[in-house]
Coordinates of C-alpha atoms in Angstrom, one line a residue:
M1 CA 193.5 79.7 41.8
P2 CA 193.9 78.9 45.4
S3 CA 191.9 76.0 46.7
T4 CA 189.3 76.5 49.4
L5 CA 188.4 74.9 52.7
T6 CA 185.0 74.5 54.2
R7 CA 184.6 76.1 57.6
M8 CA 181.7 74.8 59.7
T9 CA 180.1 77.6 61.7
P10 CA 177.7 76.4 64.4
L11 CA 174.2 77.9 64.8
R12 CA 173.5 76.7 68.4
H13 CA 169.8 77.6 68.4
L14 CA 169.1 75.5 65.4
G15 CA 171.5 72.6 66.0
V16 CA 172.8 72.9 62.5
F17 CA 176.0 73.9 60.7
V18 CA 176.4 76.2 57.7
R19 CA 179.2 76.3 55.2
A20 CA 181.4 79.3 54.7
R21 CA 184.0 79.3 51.9
V22 CA 187.3 80.8 52.8
P23 CA 190.6 80.8 50.9
A24 CA 192.9 77.9 51.8
P25 CA 196.6 78.3 52.2
A26 CA 198.8 76.8 49.6
G27 CA 199.6 73.1 50.2
A28 CA 196.7 72.7 52.6
T29 CA 195.2 69.2 52.9
P30 CA 191.8 68.5 51.5
A31 CA 188.9 69.5 53.7
P32 CA 187.5 66.8 55.9
G33 CA 184.1 67.3 54.3
R34 CA 185.5 66.2 51.0
R35 CA 186.9 63.0 52.5
A36 CA 183.7 62.2 54.3
P37 CA 181.7 60.7 51.4
A38 CA 184.6 58.4 50.5
L39 CA 184.9 57.4 54.2
A40 CA 181.2 56.7 54.5
L41 CA 181.3 54.7 51.3
L42 CA 184.3 52.7 52.6
V43 CA 182.5 52.0 55.9
G44 CA 179.3 50.9 54.2
A45 CA 181.2 48.8 51.7
A46 CA 183.3 47.1 54.4
S47 CA 180.2 46.4 56.5
T48 CA 178.3 45.0 53.6
A49 CA 181.3 42.9 52.4
A50 CA 181.8 41.5 55.9
T51 CA 178.1 40.6 55.9
V52 CA 178.2 38.8 52.6
A53 CA 181.4 36.9 53.6
Y54 CA 179.7 35.9 56.9
L55 CA 176.6 34.6 55.2
W56 CA 178.5 32.6 52.6
L57 CA 181.5 31.4 54.6
L58 CA 181.0 31.6 58.4
S59 CA 177.4 31.7 59.5
P60 CA 176.4 28.9 61.9
H61 CA 172.8 29.9 61.9
A62 CA 170.0 28.0 60.1
L63 CA 167.0 30.1 58.9
S64 CA 164.9 31.6 61.6
A65 CA 161.2 30.5 61.7
D66 CA 160.1 33.8 60.0
E67 CA 162.8 33.4 57.2
A68 CA 161.8 29.9 56.5
H69 CA 158.1 30.9 56.5
Y70 CA 158.8 33.7 53.9
W71 CA 160.9 31.2 51.8
D72 CA 157.8 29.0 51.8
W73 CA 155.8 32.0 50.6
S74 CA 158.4 32.5 47.8
R75 CA 157.6 29.0 46.5
N76 CA 154.0 30.1 46.1
L77 CA 154.1 33.7 44.7
D78 CA 151.0 35.8 45.2
W79 CA 149.8 39.4 45.5
S80 CA 149.7 39.1 49.3
Y81 CA 149.8 36.7 52.2
Y82 CA 148.1 35.9 55.5
S83 CA 150.1 38.3 57.7
K84 CA 152.3 40.4 55.4
G85 CA 152.5 41.9 51.9
P86 CA 154.4 40.1 49.1
L87 CA 157.6 42.0 48.8
V88 CA 159.7 39.8 51.1
A89 CA 158.6 36.7 49.1
W90 CA 159.4 38.3 45.8
L91 CA 162.9 39.3 47.0
V92 CA 163.6 35.9 48.4
R93 CA 162.4 34.2 45.2
A94 CA 164.5 36.5 43.0
S95 CA 167.6 35.9 45.1
C96 CA 167.1 32.1 45.1
E97 CA 166.6 32.1 41.3
V98 CA 169.8 34.1 40.7
F99 CA 172.1 33.0 43.5
G100 CA 170.5 29.7 44.6
P101 CA 172.7 27.3 42.6
L102 CA 175.8 29.2 43.8
S103 CA 174.6 29.1 47.4
V104 CA 173.9 25.3 47.2
A105 CA 177.4 24.7 45.7
A106 CA 179.2 26.9 48.2
T107 CA 177.3 26.1 51.4
G108 CA 175.2 23.0 50.8
D109 CA 171.8 24.7 50.9
L110 CA 169.9 27.9 50.0
T111 CA 170.3 29.7 53.3
A112 CA 172.8 32.3 52.0
A113 CA 170.7 33.0 48.9
V114 CA 167.6 33.6 51.1
R115 CA 169.5 36.1 53.2
L116 CA 171.4 37.9 50.5
P117 CA 168.7 40.6 50.0
A118 CA 169.1 41.5 53.6
A119 CA 172.8 42.3 53.0
A120 CA 171.8 44.5 50.0
C121 CA 169.2 46.3 52.1
H122 CA 171.9 46.9 54.7
A123 CA 174.0 48.7 52.2
A124 CA 171.1 50.8 51.0
L125 CA 170.1 51.7 54.6
L126 CA 173.6 52.8 55.5
A127 CA 173.7 55.0 52.4
A128 CA 170.4 56.5 53.4
W129 CA 171.7 57.3 56.9
Y130 CA 174.7 59.1 55.5
V131 CA 172.6 61.2 53.1
L132 CA 170.0 62.1 55.8
A133 CA 172.6 63.1 58.3
A134 CA 174.9 64.9 55.9
R135 CA 172.0 66.9 54.3
A136 CA 169.9 67.6 57.4
F137 CA 172.9 68.9 59.4
R138 CA 174.9 70.1 56.4
S139 CA 177.8 68.1 57.8
P140 CA 179.3 65.1 55.8
A141 CA 181.3 64.3 58.9
L142 CA 178.1 63.8 60.8
G143 CA 176.9 61.5 58.0
V144 CA 180.0 59.3 58.6
G145 CA 179.2 59.3 62.3
A146 CA 175.7 58.2 61.6
V147 CA 176.9 55.3 59.4
L148 CA 179.5 54.2 62.1
A149 CA 176.9 54.4 64.9
A150 CA 174.3 52.4 62.9
A151 CA 176.7 49.8 61.7
A152 CA 177.8 49.1 65.3
L153 CA 174.3 48.5 66.6
P154 CA 173.4 44.9 67.2
L155 CA 169.9 45.7 65.9
V156 CA 171.2 46.9 62.6
R157 CA 173.7 44.0 62.3
A158 CA 170.8 41.5 62.9
G159 CA 168.9 43.1 60.1
A160 CA 171.9 42.7 57.8
V161 CA 172.0 38.9 58.2
L162 CA 168.3 38.0 58.7
M163 CA 165.9 38.3 55.8
T164 CA 162.7 39.4 57.4
I165 CA 160.2 42.0 56.3
D166 CA 162.1 44.8 58.1
P167 CA 165.2 45.3 55.9
P168 CA 163.2 46.1 52.7
F169 CA 160.6 48.1 54.7
L170 CA 163.3 50.2 56.4
V171 CA 165.0 50.9 53.1
C172 CA 161.8 52.2 51.6
W173 CA 161.1 54.3 54.7
A174 CA 164.7 55.8 54.8
W175 CA 164.9 56.6 51.1
A176 CA 161.3 58.0 51.1
L177 CA 162.5 60.3 53.8
V178 CA 165.4 61.4 51.7
C179 CA 163.1 62.0 48.8
V180 CA 160.6 64.1 50.8
A181 CA 163.5 66.2 52.2
R182 CA 164.7 66.9 48.7
A183 CA 161.1 67.6 47.5
V184 CA 160.7 70.2 50.3
E185 CA 164.1 71.7 49.6
T186 CA 163.9 71.9 45.8
G187 CA 160.1 72.1 45.2
R188 CA 160.4 69.5 42.5
T189 CA 157.5 67.1 42.0
R190 CA 159.8 64.3 40.8
W191 CA 161.0 63.9 44.4
W192 CA 157.5 63.5 45.6
A193 CA 156.9 60.9 42.9
A194 CA 159.9 59.0 44.0
A195 CA 158.8 59.1 47.6
A196 CA 155.3 57.9 46.5
A197 CA 156.8 54.9 44.7
L198 CA 158.8 54.0 47.7
C199 CA 155.8 54.3 50.0
G200 CA 153.8 52.0 47.7
L201 CA 156.6 49.5 47.7
G202 CA 157.0 49.8 51.4
V203 CA 153.4 48.9 52.1
L204 CA 154.1 45.7 50.2
A205 CA 156.8 45.0 52.7
K206 CA 155.2 46.1 56.0
Y207 CA 151.9 47.8 56.6
T208 CA 153.6 50.2 59.1
M209 CA 154.6 52.1 56.0
A210 CA 151.1 53.7 56.2
L211 CA 152.4 55.8 59.0
F212 CA 154.9 57.6 56.7
P213 CA 152.5 59.9 54.9
V214 CA 150.9 60.7 58.3
A215 CA 154.3 61.8 59.7
V216 CA 154.9 63.8 56.6
A217 CA 151.5 65.4 56.9
A218 CA 152.2 66.4 60.5
F219 CA 155.5 67.9 59.4
L220 CA 153.9 69.9 56.6
L221 CA 151.1 71.2 58.9
A222 CA 153.7 72.5 61.3
H223 CA 156.2 73.9 58.8
H224 CA 155.1 73.9 55.2
R225 CA 151.3 74.2 55.0
G226 CA 151.6 75.6 51.5
E227 CA 152.6 72.2 50.3
F228 CA 149.0 71.0 50.7
R229 CA 148.0 73.4 47.8
R230 CA 150.5 71.7 45.5
P231 CA 150.3 68.1 44.1
G232 CA 153.4 66.7 45.9
F233 CA 151.9 65.5 49.2
W234 CA 148.8 64.2 47.4
L235 CA 151.0 62.3 45.0
L236 CA 152.7 60.7 48.1
A237 CA 149.3 59.7 49.6
T238 CA 148.1 58.3 46.3
G239 CA 151.3 56.2 45.9
T240 CA 150.9 54.8 49.4
A241 CA 147.3 54.0 48.7
A242 CA 148.3 52.2 45.5
G243 CA 150.5 49.9 47.5
W244 CA 147.4 48.7 49.3
V245 CA 145.6 47.7 46.1
P246 CA 147.1 44.1 45.7
V247 CA 146.8 43.6 49.5
L248 CA 143.1 44.5 49.5
A249 CA 142.4 42.5 46.3
W250 CA 144.0 39.4 47.8
N251 CA 142.2 39.8 51.1
A252 CA 138.8 40.3 49.4
A253 CA 139.3 36.8 47.9
N254 CA 140.5 35.3 51.2
D255 CA 137.9 36.4 53.8
W256 CA 140.0 39.4 54.9
V257 CA 142.3 37.2 57.0
T258 CA 145.1 39.8 57.1
F259 CA 142.8 42.3 58.8
R260 CA 141.6 39.7 61.3
H261 CA 145.2 38.8 62.1
V262 CA 146.4 42.4 62.5
S263 CA 143.4 43.4 64.6
G264 CA 144.3 40.5 67.0
Q265 CA 148.0 41.6 67.1
V266 CA 147.2 45.2 67.9
G267 CA 144.7 44.4 70.6
V268 CA 141.4 44.9 68.8
Q269 CA 140.8 41.2 69.5
G270 CA 142.4 39.3 72.3
P271 CA 143.2 40.1 75.9
N272 CA 145.5 42.9 77.3
T273 CA 147.9 41.5 79.9
G274 CA 148.8 45.0 81.2
S275 CA 152.5 44.3 80.9
G276 CA 152.9 45.7 77.4
V277 CA 154.3 49.1 78.5
L278 CA 157.1 47.5 80.6
K279 CA 158.0 45.1 77.9
F280 CA 158.1 47.9 75.3
F281 CA 160.5 50.0 77.2
I282 CA 162.7 47.1 78.2
G283 CA 162.8 46.0 74.6
Q284 CA 163.8 49.4 73.4
L285 CA 166.5 49.7 75.9
G286 CA 167.9 46.4 74.8
M287 CA 167.7 47.2 71.2
L288 CA 169.6 50.5 71.5
F289 CA 171.9 49.5 74.3
A290 CA 170.7 52.1 76.8
F291 CA 173.1 54.9 75.7
W292 CA 171.6 55.3 72.3
M293 CA 168.1 55.1 73.8
F294 CA 169.0 57.9 76.1
A295 CA 170.6 59.8 73.2
F296 CA 167.4 59.3 71.2
A297 CA 165.2 60.6 74.0
A298 CA 167.5 63.6 74.6
A299 CA 167.7 64.4 70.9
G300 CA 163.9 64.3 70.7
W301 CA 163.8 67.1 73.2
R302 CA 166.9 69.0 71.9
F303 CA 165.7 69.1 68.3
R304 CA 162.0 69.5 69.0
P305 CA 160.5 71.6 66.2
V306 CA 160.2 75.2 67.5
R307 CA 159.6 78.3 65.5
G308 CA 162.4 78.9 63.0
A309 CA 163.6 75.3 63.2
D310 CA 165.6 73.9 60.3
P311 CA 163.0 72.1 58.1
A312 CA 165.4 69.2 57.3
V313 CA 165.9 68.5 61.0
A314 CA 162.2 69.0 61.8
L315 CA 161.3 66.4 59.2
L316 CA 163.6 63.9 60.9
W317 CA 161.9 64.7 64.2
W318 CA 158.4 64.2 62.9
A319 CA 159.3 60.9 61.2
S320 CA 160.9 59.5 64.4
V321 CA 159.6 60.9 67.8
P322 CA 155.9 60.8 67.1
V323 CA 156.2 57.4 65.5
W324 CA 158.0 56.1 68.5
L325 CA 155.4 57.6 70.8
F326 CA 152.6 56.0 68.8
F327 CA 154.0 52.5 69.4
G328 CA 154.7 53.4 73.0
A329 CA 151.0 54.4 73.4
A330 CA 149.9 51.2 71.6
S331 CA 151.8 49.2 74.2
F332 CA 149.2 50.3 76.8
V333 CA 146.6 48.4 74.7
K334 CA 148.6 45.3 73.6
S335 CA 152.1 44.1 74.1
G336 CA 153.8 44.3 70.8
Q337 CA 157.1 43.2 69.3
A338 CA 160.4 45.0 70.1
N339 CA 161.0 45.8 66.4
W340 CA 157.7 47.6 65.9
P341 CA 159.2 51.1 66.5
A342 CA 162.1 50.4 64.1
P343 CA 161.1 53.1 61.5
A344 CA 161.4 55.7 64.3
Y345 CA 165.1 55.0 64.5
V346 CA 165.8 55.8 60.9
G347 CA 165.6 59.5 61.6
G348 CA 166.1 59.0 65.3
I349 CA 169.7 57.6 64.9
V350 CA 170.6 60.7 63.0
L351 CA 169.2 63.0 65.7
A352 CA 170.9 60.9 68.4
V353 CA 174.3 61.2 66.7
A354 CA 173.9 64.9 66.3
W355 CA 173.1 65.2 70.0
T356 CA 176.0 63.1 70.9
R357 CA 178.4 65.3 68.8
E358 CA 177.2 68.3 70.9
Q359 CA 177.8 66.4 74.1
L360 CA 181.3 65.4 73.0
A361 CA 182.0 69.1 72.7
A362 CA 180.3 70.1 76.0
R363 CA 181.1 67.1 78.2
P364 CA 183.9 65.2 76.4
R365 CA 185.0 62.9 79.2
L366 CA 181.6 61.7 80.3
T367 CA 180.3 61.3 76.8
T368 CA 183.4 59.6 75.5
A369 CA 183.3 57.1 78.4
C370 CA 179.6 56.3 77.8
L371 CA 180.0 56.1 74.1
G372 CA 183.1 53.9 74.3
T373 CA 181.5 51.6 76.8
T374 CA 178.4 51.2 74.8
T375 CA 180.4 50.6 71.6
L376 CA 182.5 47.9 73.3
L377 CA 179.4 46.2 74.7
A378 CA 177.7 46.4 71.3
V379 CA 180.6 44.9 69.5
A380 CA 180.7 42.1 72.0
A381 CA 177.0 41.5 71.6
I382 CA 177.4 41.4 67.8
A383 CA 180.2 38.9 68.1
A384 CA 178.0 36.8 70.4
Q385 CA 175.0 36.9 68.1
H386 CA 177.2 36.0 65.1
F387 CA 179.2 33.2 66.8
P388 CA 177.2 31.9 69.8
G389 CA 178.7 28.4 69.9
P390 CA 181.8 29.1 72.0
L391 CA 179.7 31.0 74.6
R392 CA 176.9 28.4 75.0
P393 CA 178.7 26.5 77.8
A394 CA 179.0 29.7 79.8
V395 CA 175.4 30.6 79.0
A396 CA 174.3 27.1 80.2
A397 CA 176.2 27.6 83.5
V398 CA 174.3 30.9 84.0
S399 CA 170.9 29.7 82.9
G400 CA 171.0 26.6 85.1
P401 CA 170.5 22.9 84.4
P402 CA 167.7 21.5 82.3
T403 CA 164.5 20.5 84.1
E404 CA 161.3 18.7 83.0
A405 CA 159.5 22.0 83.0
E406 CA 162.3 23.8 81.1
P407 CA 164.4 21.4 79.1
F408 CA 166.3 24.1 77.2
P409 CA 167.1 26.9 79.7
V410 CA 169.8 28.5 77.5
R411 CA 167.0 29.7 75.2
R412 CA 166.0 32.3 77.9
I413 CA 169.3 34.1 77.3
D414 CA 170.6 32.9 73.9
L415 CA 168.1 34.2 71.3
T416 CA 170.1 32.6 68.5
A417 CA 169.2 29.2 69.9
R418 CA 165.9 29.5 67.9
M419 CA 168.0 29.2 64.7
A420 CA 169.9 26.1 65.9
G421 CA 169.3 22.4 65.2
W422 CA 167.0 22.6 62.1
R423 CA 169.5 20.9 59.8
E424 CA 170.0 18.1 62.3
L425 CA 166.3 17.7 62.8
A426 CA 165.8 17.5 59.0
T427 CA 168.4 14.8 58.8
E428 CA 166.5 12.7 61.4
I429 CA 163.2 13.3 59.7
D430 CA 164.6 12.3 56.3
G431 CA 165.5 9.0 57.9
V432 CA 162.0 8.6 59.3
R433 CA 160.5 9.5 55.9
A434 CA 162.7 7.0 54.1
R435 CA 161.6 4.2 56.6
V436 CA 157.9 5.1 56.1
R437 CA 158.3 5.2 52.3
T438 CA 159.8 1.7 52.4
E439 CA 157.1 0.3 54.7
T440 CA 154.1 1.9 53.0
G441 CA 155.3 2.4 49.4
S442 CA 154.4 6.1 49.4
D443 CA 155.8 9.4 50.8
P444 CA 154.3 10.4 54.2
V445 CA 152.6 13.7 54.7
L446 CA 154.9 16.1 56.6
A447 CA 153.3 18.4 59.2
G448 CA 154.0 20.5 62.2
T449 CA 151.9 21.5 65.2
H450 CA 152.9 25.2 64.9
W451 CA 153.0 27.6 62.0
T452 CA 156.8 28.1 62.6
L453 CA 157.6 24.4 61.7
P454 CA 156.5 23.7 58.1
G455 CA 158.8 26.3 56.6
E456 CA 161.8 24.9 58.4
L457 CA 160.8 21.3 57.5
G458 CA 160.2 22.1 53.8
F459 CA 163.5 24.1 53.6
Y460 CA 165.9 21.6 55.2
C461 CA 164.4 18.2 54.4
A462 CA 165.7 16.5 51.3
G463 CA 163.8 17.5 48.2
H464 CA 162.1 20.5 49.8
P465 CA 158.8 18.6 50.4
R466 CA 155.6 20.5 51.1
A467 CA 154.8 20.6 54.8
Y468 CA 151.5 21.5 56.5
A469 CA 150.5 23.1 59.8
I470 CA 147.9 21.3 61.9
G471 CA 148.1 23.6 64.9
V472 CA 144.5 24.7 64.7
A473 CA 143.2 21.1 64.8
N474 CA 145.7 20.4 67.6
R475 CA 144.4 23.4 69.6
S476 CA 148.0 24.6 69.9
D477 CA 148.2 27.4 67.3
R478 CA 146.5 30.2 65.5
Y479 CA 145.6 30.3 61.8
S480 CA 148.4 31.0 59.3
Q481 CA 149.2 31.0 55.6
Y482 CA 149.1 27.2 55.8
D483 CA 145.4 27.4 56.5
V484 CA 144.9 29.6 53.5
W485 CA 146.7 27.3 51.0
R486 CA 144.5 24.5 49.8
P487 CA 144.3 21.6 50.0
N488 CA 145.4 21.2 53.7
P489 CA 144.6 18.4 56.2
A490 CA 142.4 20.5 58.4
A491 CA 140.1 21.8 55.7
D492 CA 140.3 19.1 53.1
A493 CA 140.5 15.8 55.0
Q494 CA 139.2 13.8 52.1
V495 CA 142.4 14.5 50.1
F496 CA 144.5 12.9 52.8
L497 CA 142.4 10.0 54.0
G498 CA 144.4 6.9 54.8
R499 CA 147.7 8.6 54.5
T500 CA 150.6 8.3 56.9
F501 CA 151.8 11.5 58.6
V502 CA 155.1 12.5 60.0
I503 CA 154.3 15.2 62.6
V504 CA 156.8 17.4 64.4
G505 CA 155.7 18.8 67.7
D506 CA 153.6 17.7 70.7
I507 CA 150.3 16.3 69.6
G508 CA 147.1 16.3 71.7
S509 CA 144.2 13.9 71.9
D510 CA 142.3 15.5 69.0
V511 CA 145.2 14.8 66.6
A512 CA 145.8 11.3 67.9
A513 CA 142.2 10.4 67.5
A514 CA 142.4 11.4 63.8
F515 CA 144.6 8.4 63.0
E516 CA 144.1 4.6 63.2
W517 CA 147.3 4.2 65.2
V518 CA 150.2 6.3 66.3
E519 CA 153.8 5.1 66.9
P520 CA 155.6 6.2 70.1
P521 CA 157.4 9.5 69.4
V522 CA 161.0 9.9 68.7
Q523 CA 162.7 12.7 70.7
V524 CA 165.2 14.6 68.7
V525 CA 167.5 16.8 70.8
F526 CA 170.2 19.2 69.5
A527 CA 172.9 19.4 72.2
P528 CA 176.2 20.7 70.8
D529 CA 179.0 20.3 73.3
G530 CA 176.6 18.7 75.7
V531 CA 174.4 21.8 76.0
P532 CA 170.7 21.1 75.2
V533 CA 169.7 23.9 72.8
A534 CA 166.6 22.6 71.0
G535 CA 164.4 19.5 70.9
W536 CA 161.3 18.2 69.1
A537 CA 159.0 15.2 69.3
V538 CA 158.6 13.4 65.9
W539 CA 155.5 11.2 65.5
V540 CA 154.6 8.7 62.8
C541 CA 150.8 8.6 62.6
H542 CA 149.1 5.9 60.3
G543 CA 145.7 5.9 58.6
F544 CA 144.4 9.5 58.6
R545 CA 140.7 9.6 59.3
G546 CA 140.2 13.4 59.5
F547 CA 140.1 15.8 62.4
A548 CA 136.9 15.7 64.3
R549 CA 137.3 19.2 65.8
V550 CA 138.6 22.2 63.8
A551 CA 137.8 25.7 65.0
P552 CA 135.6 27.4 62.4
P553 CA 137.0 30.5 60.5
G554 CA 136.0 33.7 62.2
A555 CA 137.1 32.7 65.7
G556 CA 138.9 35.9 66.5
P557 CA 141.7 34.8 68.9
L558 CA 142.8 32.1 66.5
Y559 CA 143.8 34.8 63.9

């Protein structure tokens, strides 16, 4: 029997391709569509392998403050936490249990083990992008394009090497999208059940997962209203609601602190500066390197759901463009974080790649030039974020000399500076702790004046000591998980009376007055190659007497 080739016939009004089987001549090479899955697998495997090798052999970065915070959570497993669900802590704990000894033996600490789940999520996310693109546009080649485009985005590369809540959340979102598409295509309830399970799991990673069934409901209202008379969507909604059960149960026992915190973040509490919209758009342009932001916007118009639109493409649109617009509208109320619209780019990248393919056919020179320039800049940015050290002298020359008001100007440009110096700080603190231990006969209490400090101190100091946050008492910080855990120095002073504290960060008069006497601070500065990157004040405070002023729970802005 003669073999066959797959001919792709364009349907311009739908933006999709259909397959037509035609006889292939003898000796013909395999169809590109048959090679595409293998190529996508190769690209995904290579990207993931490079990520793992980087984490275990090459990474110069200490944990970010968020990562160290989640690691601290993983030492105290629970059903939820102050600001997020428990999934990130569970994944970090599992990875440290399994790979921790190997990470310590190979790298000297647990950093690689903490970040390994991010690499696994990276592989799963690339696979989802391939499936979404190949199925929605019936083009395996487009699936490969989506994988290549995503793998070359600095935003995606950062998510591959930093273990925050976003990698597992986006994996749940992406594969839930795959499952819903299959459910609509096949009519099988099992795909709805799988999507429901992923949504419930996604809520445990990031509460934004609650938007997923809303996006699906909008899609069904526009294209498949009959689905509301079947159990599928209601199974999805029930699965999503089930994900909230442990979060609600934990909050009921902890004064609903998560909801106080989130309401402050989204602007229900706290002031609106009016600059949120500008920051939002600048952040998105930076995350998608301008070209892909433009491609996303253009694709949002090109593939808008009109009568007769392909349902698979329409689902991607409803799960991306309205979600993005929701966060854009929210920026009018409160300035958010640049990564908040990230789920919109799961389907959005697929649409943007499909639009770019059309432009390559219609305007090949202009599109190739824009795409090539963007790719080169993106690769350069990825190299800079992975290996910032050699570039810091140049960054220092651009950012200007240190001043009293701005002692570390490179931090304005070099975002990776926030992951620098923590090991060196811990070494200095270990020396201070050893001296205090010798002088007093007991271990000092380790504390930081901001919630971002205790996780880093506990992770990198010898023996992983427990560290506390005293920012609320210092009037320099909001509440955090450290104020939920008991005992702590702010809420349970009697437990710590008479103890010596080693405190990292600037302390105010309220904290100084809580001790019998305070040694002059030691200034620790991390300045590789003479470039000041980070610095901290380290205080030794003797004879704790308790904080006289601690803001009471319920003070909205402090959440």
